[in-house]
């Protein structure tokens, strides 16, 4: 079996390189890595990694038998690293040794005196919705920027969703001589410009605060659902807490929705107008005023899960007939409400449906 070493180089400045990593690089006969990480070793034969990941794998396949090859990765090998890509594509007959390094998460947290045992992490190379839902659910979210989405874009997105007052801790070119450390509100920092090589932490003091929604009224949601509250009300707060992406809120008053988001520390809510409502959707919450829109959405996705609540018996009966005619599966319940004197008031009709064909 031939061996290959993958080394986490810390911040790539030499200062944060472990002794073990230093030794592995010294003993290597050939280095593979990004230009920044190779810069301190100009005399070693090397291959510059850019978008040529396949070329690197091919080189390893051809030379691991007669050369000590060392692959340099930034930060640690186990944290959003090229190391995982390489490990999943190691040529036959080659085994890798990993040398761990100091990750950008550890380094940045130490600069700002932040603890990270409960910190969530997301990469902006992924979906932006994951950032907003993670921020909404966690006191601290560590964010790797890049892939065309820089620190100022993260701050702008938070600000757009009512999170302009959230504190953000930013580390640019960590470990380098021109390292920049800045903290401030998302609103302040969205106006600046940051390098691709930047990481940050968002602090949301209201994270995970439970919204006291009426039990059982939220349609069943899966993490990846495209969901919407058509009433423009508060059910969207509950939906946002359950999905991994974003929950849509149909409203003509986006500023009012933003205010609610701020009050509850939820930033993965997108106010949309009726015209901008995307189709198909996976799940919606509606009131009797949106019965017509609900039927329209069910045309785009007959398996869409929904809850509709209404007080008007006639309108609810019409809706039930319409759903039956269209072969949409549903159940209708009635739930009474207690007034302040604890007397029962009129019942609320609750339609739960979709998901499976009738
Ligand atoms: C592919 S990820 C690699 C993460 C790395 N494995 C780690 O443990 O930090 C690349 C991203 O990490 C962050 N990063 C890595 N090194 C950094 C540094 N020296 N300064 C700031 N951010 C850095 C940036 O967000 C960059 O876009």
CSV table of C-alpha atoms and ligand atoms in Angstrom, one decimal:
chain,number,residue,atom,x,y,z
A,1,UNK,CA,0.0,0.0,0.0
A,2,UNK,CA,1.4,3.5,-1.0
A,3,UNK,CA,1.0,6.4,1.4
A,4,UNK,CA,0.0,10.0,1.0
A,5,UNK,CA,-0.1,12.7,3.7
A,6,UNK,CA,-2.8,15.4,3.9
A,7,UNK,CA,-1.8,18.3,6.1
A,8,UNK,CA,-4.0,20.9,7.7
A,9,UNK,CA,-1.8,24.0,7.5
A,10,UNK,CA,-3.7,26.2,9.9
A,11,UNK,CA,-4.0,29.8,8.7
A,12,UNK,CA,-1.2,29.1,6.2
A,13,UNK,CA,1.1,31.7,7.8
A,14,UNK,CA,3.6,29.2,9.3
A,15,UNK,CA,2.9,30.5,12.8
A,16,UNK,CA,-0.1,28.3,13.2
A,17,UNK,CA,1.5,25.2,11.7
A,18,UNK,CA,1.8,22.3,14.2
A,19,UNK,CA,5.2,20.6,14.7
A,20,UNK,CA,3.7,17.4,13.2
A,21,UNK,CA,2.6,19.3,10.1
A,22,UNK,CA,6.0,21.1,9.7
A,23,UNK,CA,7.8,17.7,9.8
A,24,UNK,CA,5.5,16.1,7.3
A,25,UNK,CA,6.1,19.0,4.9
A,26,UNK,CA,9.9,18.9,5.4
A,27,UNK,CA,10.0,15.2,4.7
A,28,UNK,CA,7.8,15.5,1.6
A,29,UNK,CA,9.4,15.3,-1.9
A,30,UNK,CA,6.4,16.7,-3.7
A,31,UNK,CA,3.7,19.2,-2.5
A,32,UNK,CA,0.2,19.7,-3.8
A,33,UNK,CA,-1.8,22.7,-2.7
A,34,UNK,CA,-3.3,26.1,-3.3
A,35,UNK,CA,-0.9,28.9,-4.4
A,36,UNK,CA,-1.2,30.7,-1.0
A,37,UNK,CA,-0.3,27.5,1.0
A,38,UNK,CA,2.6,26.6,-1.3
A,39,UNK,CA,4.2,30.1,-1.1
A,40,UNK,CA,6.4,29.4,1.9
A,41,UNK,CA,8.0,26.4,0.1
A,42,UNK,CA,9.1,27.8,-3.3
A,43,UNK,CA,12.0,25.3,-3.7
A,44,UNK,CA,9.9,22.1,-3.3
A,45,UNK,CA,8.6,20.5,-6.5
A,46,UNK,CA,4.9,21.1,-6.5
A,47,UNK,CA,1.6,21.1,-8.3
A,48,UNK,CA,-0.6,24.2,-7.8
A,49,UNK,CA,-4.2,23.3,-7.0
A,50,UNK,CA,-6.8,25.5,-8.6
A,51,UNK,CA,-9.8,23.9,-10.3
A,52,UNK,CA,-7.7,21.0,-11.4
A,53,UNK,CA,-8.7,18.5,-8.7
A,54,UNK,CA,-8.8,15.6,-11.1
A,55,UNK,CA,-5.2,16.4,-12.2
A,56,UNK,CA,-4.1,16.2,-8.6
A,57,UNK,CA,-5.8,12.8,-8.2
A,58,UNK,CA,-4.2,11.6,-11.4
A,59,UNK,CA,-0.7,12.8,-10.2
A,60,UNK,CA,-1.2,10.9,-6.9
A,61,UNK,CA,-2.2,7.7,-8.8
A,62,UNK,CA,0.9,7.9,-10.9
A,63,UNK,CA,3.5,8.9,-8.3
A,64,UNK,CA,2.4,7.9,-4.8
A,65,UNK,CA,4.5,4.7,-5.2
A,66,UNK,CA,7.8,6.4,-5.7
A,67,UNK,CA,7.5,9.9,-4.1
A,68,UNK,CA,6.5,11.2,-0.7
A,69,UNK,CA,3.6,13.4,-1.6
A,70,UNK,CA,2.1,15.8,0.8
A,71,UNK,CA,-1.2,17.6,0.1
A,72,UNK,CA,-1.6,21.0,1.9
A,73,UNK,CA,-5.1,22.1,2.8
A,74,UNK,CA,-6.1,25.3,4.7
A,75,UNK,CA,-7.2,25.1,8.3
A,76,UNK,CA,-8.1,21.6,9.5
A,77,UNK,CA,-8.5,18.5,7.4
A,78,UNK,CA,-11.9,17.7,8.9
A,79,UNK,CA,-13.7,21.0,8.5
A,80,UNK,CA,-15.2,21.8,5.1
A,81,UNK,CA,-11.9,20.6,3.6
A,82,UNK,CA,-10.6,19.5,0.2
A,83,UNK,CA,-9.3,16.6,2.3
A,84,UNK,CA,-12.8,15.0,2.3
A,85,UNK,CA,-13.0,15.2,-1.5
A,86,UNK,CA,-9.6,13.7,-1.9
A,87,UNK,CA,-10.3,10.9,0.6
A,88,UNK,CA,-13.4,9.9,-1.4
A,89,UNK,CA,-11.3,9.7,-4.6
A,90,UNK,CA,-8.1,8.1,-3.5
A,91,UNK,CA,-6.6,6.0,-6.2
A,92,UNK,CA,-6.6,2.3,-5.6
A,93,UNK,CA,-3.6,1.1,-3.5
A,94,UNK,CA,-3.1,4.5,-1.9
A,95,UNK,CA,-3.9,5.3,1.8
A,96,UNK,CA,-3.8,8.7,3.4
A,97,UNK,CA,-2.5,9.9,6.7
A,98,UNK,CA,-4.2,13.0,8.1
A,99,UNK,CA,-2.3,15.7,10.0
A,100,UNK,CA,-4.9,18.0,11.7
A,101,UNK,CA,-4.5,21.7,11.8
A,102,UNK,CA,-6.0,24.8,13.5
A,103,UNK,CA,-9.2,25.6,11.7
A,104,UNK,CA,-10.4,29.1,10.8
A,105,UNK,CA,-13.3,28.5,13.3
A,106,UNK,CA,-10.8,28.0,16.2
A,107,UNK,CA,-8.6,30.8,15.2
A,108,UNK,CA,-11.4,33.4,14.7
A,109,UNK,CA,-13.1,32.4,18.0
A,110,UNK,CA,-9.8,32.9,19.9
A,111,UNK,CA,-9.4,36.4,18.4
A,112,UNK,CA,-12.9,37.4,19.7
A,113,UNK,CA,-12.9,35.5,23.0
A,114,UNK,CA,-15.8,33.3,21.7
A,115,UNK,CA,-16.5,29.8,22.9
A,116,UNK,CA,-17.5,27.3,20.2
A,117,UNK,CA,-18.8,24.2,21.9
A,118,UNK,CA,-22.4,25.2,20.9
A,119,UNK,CA,-21.6,27.0,17.7
A,120,UNK,CA,-23.3,26.0,14.5
A,121,UNK,CA,-21.4,26.2,11.2
A,122,UNK,CA,-22.4,26.8,7.6
A,123,UNK,CA,-20.6,27.3,4.4
A,124,UNK,CA,-21.8,30.0,2.0
A,125,UNK,CA,-20.8,27.7,-0.9
A,126,UNK,CA,-24.1,26.1,-0.1
A,127,UNK,CA,-27.7,27.5,0.1
A,128,UNK,CA,-28.2,30.9,1.5
A,129,UNK,CA,-31.5,29.6,3.2
A,130,UNK,CA,-29.4,27.3,5.4
A,131,UNK,CA,-27.5,30.4,6.7
A,132,UNK,CA,-30.7,32.2,7.7
A,133,UNK,CA,-32.4,29.2,9.3
A,134,UNK,CA,-29.1,28.3,11.2
A,135,UNK,CA,-28.8,31.9,12.4
A,136,UNK,CA,-32.5,31.8,13.6
A,137,UNK,CA,-31.9,28.7,15.6
A,138,UNK,CA,-28.4,29.3,17.2
A,139,UNK,CA,-26.9,31.9,19.4
A,140,UNK,CA,-23.6,31.7,17.4
A,141,UNK,CA,-23.3,30.7,13.7
A,142,UNK,CA,-19.8,30.4,12.2
A,143,UNK,CA,-19.9,31.2,8.4
A,144,UNK,CA,-17.3,30.3,5.8
A,145,UNK,CA,-17.7,32.9,3.0
A,146,UNK,CA,-16.6,32.4,-0.6
A,147,UNK,CA,-18.0,31.0,-3.8
A,148,UNK,CA,-19.0,34.6,-4.8
A,149,UNK,CA,-20.7,35.2,-1.5
A,150,UNK,CA,-18.6,37.4,0.7
A,151,UNK,CA,-18.9,38.7,4.2
A,152,UNK,CA,-20.6,41.9,3.1
A,153,UNK,CA,-23.2,39.8,1.2
A,154,UNK,CA,-23.9,37.8,4.4
A,155,UNK,CA,-24.4,41.0,6.3
A,156,UNK,CA,-26.6,42.5,3.6
A,157,UNK,CA,-28.8,39.4,3.6
A,158,UNK,CA,-29.2,39.5,7.3
A,159,UNK,CA,-30.0,43.2,7.1
A,160,UNK,CA,-32.6,42.6,4.3
A,161,UNK,CA,-34.4,40.1,6.6
A,162,UNK,CA,-34.6,42.4,9.6
A,163,UNK,CA,-31.4,41.2,11.2
A,164,UNK,CA,-29.4,44.5,10.6
A,165,UNK,CA,-28.9,44.8,14.4
A,166,UNK,CA,-27.3,41.4,14.9
A,167,UNK,CA,-23.6,41.5,15.9
A,168,UNK,CA,-21.2,40.0,13.4
A,169,UNK,CA,-17.5,39.2,14.1
A,170,UNK,CA,-15.4,39.1,11.0
A,171,UNK,CA,-11.9,37.8,10.4
A,172,UNK,CA,-10.3,38.5,7.0
A,173,UNK,CA,-7.0,36.9,5.9
A,174,UNK,CA,-6.6,35.4,9.3
A,175,UNK,CA,-3.0,34.8,10.4
A,176,UNK,CA,-1.6,37.0,7.5
A,177,UNK,CA,0.4,40.2,8.2
A,178,UNK,CA,-2.5,42.2,6.9
A,179,UNK,CA,-5.2,40.3,8.8
A,180,UNK,CA,-8.3,42.3,9.5
A,181,UNK,CA,-10.6,41.8,12.6
A,182,UNK,CA,-13.8,43.7,12.8
A,183,UNK,CA,-17.0,43.4,14.8
A,184,UNK,CA,-20.2,45.5,14.5
A,185,UNK,CA,-23.8,45.2,13.4
A,186,UNK,CA,-24.7,43.5,10.2
A,187,UNK,CA,-26.0,46.9,9.1
A,188,UNK,CA,-22.6,48.6,9.6
A,189,UNK,CA,-20.5,45.8,8.1
A,190,UNK,CA,-22.6,45.3,5.0
A,191,UNK,CA,-21.3,48.7,3.8
A,192,UNK,CA,-17.6,47.5,3.8
A,193,UNK,CA,-15.8,45.2,1.3
A,194,UNK,CA,-14.1,41.9,2.3
A,195,UNK,CA,-11.8,39.5,0.6
A,196,UNK,CA,-12.9,36.0,-0.3
A,197,UNK,CA,-10.6,34.6,2.4
A,198,UNK,CA,-12.9,35.6,5.2
A,199,UNK,CA,-14.8,33.9,8.0
A,200,UNK,CA,-17.3,35.3,10.4
A,201,UNK,CA,-19.6,34.6,13.4
A,202,UNK,CA,-23.2,35.9,13.6
A,203,UNK,CA,-24.6,36.3,17.1
A,204,UNK,CA,-28.4,36.0,17.6
A,205,UNK,CA,-29.4,36.5,21.2
A,206,UNK,CA,-33.1,35.6,20.5
A,207,UNK,CA,-32.1,32.3,18.7
A,208,UNK,CA,-34.4,29.3,19.1
A,209,UNK,CA,-37.0,31.3,21.0
A,210,UNK,CA,-40.2,29.2,20.7
A,211,UNK,CA,-43.2,30.8,19.3
A,212,UNK,CA,-46.4,29.9,21.2
A,213,UNK,CA,-48.4,28.8,18.1
A,214,UNK,CA,-51.7,27.0,18.3
A,215,UNK,CA,-50.8,23.4,18.6
A,216,UNK,CA,-51.6,21.2,15.6
A,217,UNK,CA,-52.4,23.9,13.1
A,218,UNK,CA,-49.0,24.0,11.3
A,219,UNK,CA,-49.1,21.7,8.3
A,220,UNK,CA,-46.6,18.8,8.6
A,221,UNK,CA,-43.2,20.1,7.4
A,222,UNK,CA,-40.1,18.4,6.2
A,223,UNK,CA,-36.7,20.2,6.6
A,224,UNK,CA,-36.3,20.9,2.9
A,225,UNK,CA,-39.9,22.0,2.2
A,226,UNK,CA,-40.8,25.1,0.2
A,227,UNK,CA,-43.5,26.4,2.5
A,228,UNK,CA,-45.7,29.5,2.9
A,229,UNK,CA,-48.1,31.1,5.2
A,230,UNK,CA,-50.8,32.6,3.0
A,231,UNK,CA,-52.5,34.5,5.8
A,232,UNK,CA,-49.6,36.9,6.4
A,233,UNK,CA,-50.0,36.0,10.1
A,234,UNK,CA,-47.8,34.4,12.7
A,235,UNK,CA,-47.9,30.8,11.6
A,236,UNK,CA,-44.9,31.6,9.4
A,237,UNK,CA,-42.8,32.0,12.6
A,238,UNK,CA,-43.6,28.3,13.4
A,239,UNK,CA,-42.9,27.2,9.8
A,240,UNK,CA,-39.5,29.0,9.8
A,241,UNK,CA,-38.5,27.2,13.0
A,242,UNK,CA,-39.2,23.8,11.3
A,243,UNK,CA,-37.6,24.2,7.9
A,244,UNK,CA,-34.0,24.2,7.0
A,245,UNK,CA,-34.4,26.8,4.3
A,246,UNK,CA,-36.8,29.7,4.2
A,247,UNK,CA,-40.5,30.1,4.9
A,248,UNK,CA,-42.5,32.4,2.7
A,249,UNK,CA,-45.0,34.9,4.1
A,250,UNK,CA,-47.7,36.2,1.7
A,251,UNK,CA,-48.1,39.8,2.5
A,252,UNK,CA,-48.5,43.3,1.1
A,253,UNK,CA,-46.8,44.7,4.2
A,254,UNK,CA,-43.2,43.3,4.1
A,255,UNK,CA,-42.0,45.9,6.7
A,256,UNK,CA,-44.5,44.6,9.2
A,257,UNK,CA,-43.3,41.0,8.7
A,258,UNK,CA,-39.7,42.1,9.2
A,259,UNK,CA,-40.7,43.7,12.5
A,260,UNK,CA,-42.2,40.4,13.6
A,261,UNK,CA,-39.0,38.5,12.5
A,262,UNK,CA,-36.9,40.9,14.5
A,263,UNK,CA,-39.1,40.5,17.6
A,264,UNK,CA,-38.8,36.7,17.4
A,265,UNK,CA,-35.2,36.4,16.2
A,266,UNK,CA,-36.2,34.6,13.0
A,267,UNK,CA,-34.5,35.7,9.8
A,268,UNK,CA,-35.4,32.9,7.4
A,269,UNK,CA,-38.7,34.4,6.5
A,270,UNK,CA,-39.2,35.9,3.1
A,271,UNK,CA,-42.1,38.2,2.6
A,272,UNK,CA,-43.6,37.7,-0.9
A,273,UNK,CA,-46.5,39.3,-2.9
A,274,UNK,CA,-49.2,37.1,-4.4
A,275,UNK,CA,-47.6,37.6,-7.9
A,276,UNK,CA,-44.2,36.5,-6.7
A,277,UNK,CA,-45.4,33.4,-4.8
A,278,UNK,CA,-43.4,30.5,-6.4
A,279,UNK,CA,-45.1,27.2,-7.6
A,280,UNK,CA,-45.1,24.4,-6.8
A,281,UNK,CA,-45.0,24.6,-3.0
A,282,UNK,CA,-44.7,21.6,-0.6
A,283,UNK,CA,-46.8,22.9,2.3
A,284,UNK,CA,-49.0,25.9,3.1
A,285,UNK,CA,-51.1,27.4,5.9
A,286,UNK,CA,-54.2,29.3,4.7
A,287,UNK,CA,-57.3,31.0,6.0
A,288,UNK,CA,-60.8,30.9,4.4
A,289,UNK,CA,-60.0,34.1,2.5
A,290,UNK,CA,-57.2,32.2,0.7
A,291,UNK,CA,-59.4,29.2,-0.3
A,292,UNK,CA,-59.3,30.1,-4.0
A,293,UNK,CA,-55.5,30.5,-3.9
A,294,UNK,CA,-55.1,27.2,-2.1
A,295,UNK,CA,-57.0,25.4,-4.9
A,296,UNK,CA,-54.8,27.1,-7.4
A,297,UNK,CA,-51.7,26.0,-5.6
A,298,UNK,CA,-53.1,22.4,-5.4
A,299,UNK,CA,-53.3,22.4,-9.1
A,300,UNK,CA,-49.5,23.1,-9.3
A,301,UNK,CA,-48.9,20.3,-6.7
A,302,UNK,CA,-51.9,18.0,-5.9
A,303,UNK,CA,-49.7,16.5,-3.1
A,304,UNK,CA,-49.1,19.8,-1.4
A,305,UNK,CA,-49.8,19.5,2.4
A,306,UNK,CA,-52.0,22.2,3.8
A,307,UNK,CA,-53.9,23.4,6.8
A,308,UNK,CA,-56.8,25.9,6.3
A,309,UNK,CA,-58.7,27.4,9.1
A,310,UNK,CA,-62.0,29.2,8.8
A,311,UNK,CA,-65.1,30.4,10.8
A,312,UNK,CA,-67.6,30.6,8.1
A,313,UNK,CA,-69.7,27.4,7.7
A,314,UNK,CA,-70.9,28.1,4.2
A,315,UNK,CA,-67.5,29.0,2.8
A,316,UNK,CA,-65.9,25.9,4.5
A,317,UNK,CA,-68.6,23.7,3.1
A,318,UNK,CA,-68.0,25.0,-0.4
A,319,UNK,CA,-64.3,24.4,0.0
A,320,UNK,CA,-64.9,20.8,1.2
A,321,UNK,CA,-67.0,20.1,-1.9
A,322,UNK,CA,-64.4,21.6,-4.2
A,323,UNK,CA,-61.6,19.5,-2.6
A,324,UNK,CA,-63.8,16.4,-2.9
A,325,UNK,CA,-64.5,17.1,-6.6
A,326,UNK,CA,-60.8,17.5,-7.3
A,327,UNK,CA,-59.9,14.3,-5.5
A,328,UNK,CA,-57.7,16.0,-2.9
A,329,UNK,CA,-57.5,14.1,0.3
A,330,UNK,CA,-58.4,16.0,3.5
A,331,UNK,CA,-60.1,15.9,6.9
A,332,UNK,CA,-62.1,18.6,8.5
A,333,UNK,CA,-62.3,19.1,12.2
A,334,UNK,CA,-64.0,21.7,14.4
A,335,UNK,CA,-62.3,23.1,17.4
A,336,UNK,CA,-64.1,25.4,19.9
A,337,UNK,CA,-62.4,28.4,21.5
A,338,UNK,CA,-62.8,29.6,25.1
A,339,UNK,CA,-63.4,33.2,25.8
A,340,UNK,CA,-62.0,35.1,28.8
A,341,UNK,CA,-64.9,33.9,30.9
A,342,UNK,CA,-64.0,30.3,29.8
A,343,UNK,CA,-67.2,30.0,27.9
A,344,UNK,CA,-67.1,28.0,24.6
A,345,UNK,CA,-67.4,30.2,21.5
A,346,UNK,CA,-68.1,29.2,17.9
A,347,UNK,CA,-66.0,26.4,16.6
A,348,UNK,CA,-63.1,27.0,14.1
A,349,UNK,CA,-63.2,24.7,11.1
A,350,UNK,CA,-59.8,23.1,10.4
A,351,UNK,CA,-59.0,21.5,7.1
A,352,UNK,CA,-55.9,19.3,7.1
A,353,UNK,CA,-55.0,17.7,3.8
A,354,UNK,CA,-52.7,16.9,0.9
A,355,UNK,CA,-49.7,14.7,0.9
A,356,UNK,CA,-51.3,11.6,-0.5
A,357,UNK,CA,-53.8,11.1,-3.3
A,358,UNK,CA,-57.3,10.4,-2.1
B,1,LIG,C1,-12.7,25.3,1.8
B,1,LIG,S1,-12.9,26.2,3.2
B,1,LIG,C2,-11.6,25.5,4.2
B,1,LIG,C3,-11.9,25.6,5.7
B,1,LIG,C4,-10.7,25.1,6.4
B,1,LIG,N1,-10.6,23.6,6.3
B,1,LIG,C5,-10.7,25.4,7.9
B,1,LIG,O1,-10.6,24.5,8.7
B,1,LIG,O2,-10.8,26.6,8.3
B,1,LIG,C6,-12.3,27.8,2.8
B,1,LIG,C7,-12.9,28.9,3.6
B,1,LIG,O3,-12.3,28.9,4.9
B,1,LIG,C8,-12.2,30.2,5.4
B,1,LIG,N2,-10.7,30.4,5.7
B,1,LIG,C9,-9.8,29.5,5.5
B,1,LIG,N3,-8.6,30.0,5.9
B,1,LIG,C10,-8.8,31.3,6.2
B,1,LIG,C11,-8.0,32.4,6.7
B,1,LIG,N4,-6.7,32.3,6.8
B,1,LIG,N5,-8.7,33.6,7.0
B,1,LIG,C12,-10.0,33.7,6.8
B,1,LIG,N6,-10.8,32.7,6.4
B,1,LIG,C13,-10.2,31.5,6.1
B,1,LIG,C14,-12.7,31.1,4.3
B,1,LIG,O4,-14.1,31.3,4.6
B,1,LIG,C15,-12.5,30.3,3.1
B,1,LIG,O5,-13.4,30.7,2.0
